Amino acid sequence: MEKEEFNKLKIKDQVEYINQKLDKKSLTEICKDINISRATIRKRFLKQGYEFNKIQNKYICSLELNNKEEEENKCNNNTKALEEKIQILESKIEAIENKLNNYNSRNIKKFEGKTVSRCYRLYEEVQKEFSKFCKENSNYKVQDILSMALYEYMKNNKHDN
């Protein structure tokens, strides 16, 4: 290819032509064949955003390189942010599980000894709630639930004389 013909090509086509020839020849040899200065090629391509990549031995659009670096940085930042959010969520889940375990584990003491029978008057609403509570906790005896409720109330409201 002659210099005039090469110069008529679009920059992208010039880059493709040079890259194809770089598989078989050096850039210096290609420039001699075209009869164009190596510096002219370098400057022309740099102005259009193409840089020579020594590893790949070809011209690559520097915008693509920058975009790839930006994408990698974005991915790294997103990964870090996601890891932080995951840690926060894990700690919140653990706190919720602890609260649920504390809520679900009722500390109803099983009293031992002689039982006595007493009759107490209750408000109807309290009695309904108590019956509901006893059904929900059917693994305990009603006498144990009632004994524990009275015991806890007396313990918490004890007046030291």
Short mmCIF file of C-alpha atoms in Angstrom, two decimals, residues 11-21:
data_model
loop_
_atom_site.label_atom_id
_atom_site.label_comp_id
_atom_site.label_asym_id
_atom_site.label_seq_id
_atom_site.Cartn_x
_atom_site.Cartn_y
_atom_site.Cartn_z
CA ILE A 11 -8.20 6.16 11.17
CA LYS A 12 -9.95 2.99 12.33
CA ASP A 13 -9.09 1.32 9.01
CA GLN A 14 -5.49 2.52 9.28
CA VAL A 15 -5.25 0.99 12.75
CA GLU A 16 -6.72 -2.29 11.50
CA TYR A 17 -4.31 -2.34 8.54
CA ILE A 18 -1.28 -1.71 10.79
CA ASN A 19 -2.45 -4.29 13.35
CA GLN A 20 -2.87 -6.94 10.62
CA LYS A 21 0.63 -6.29 9.31
#
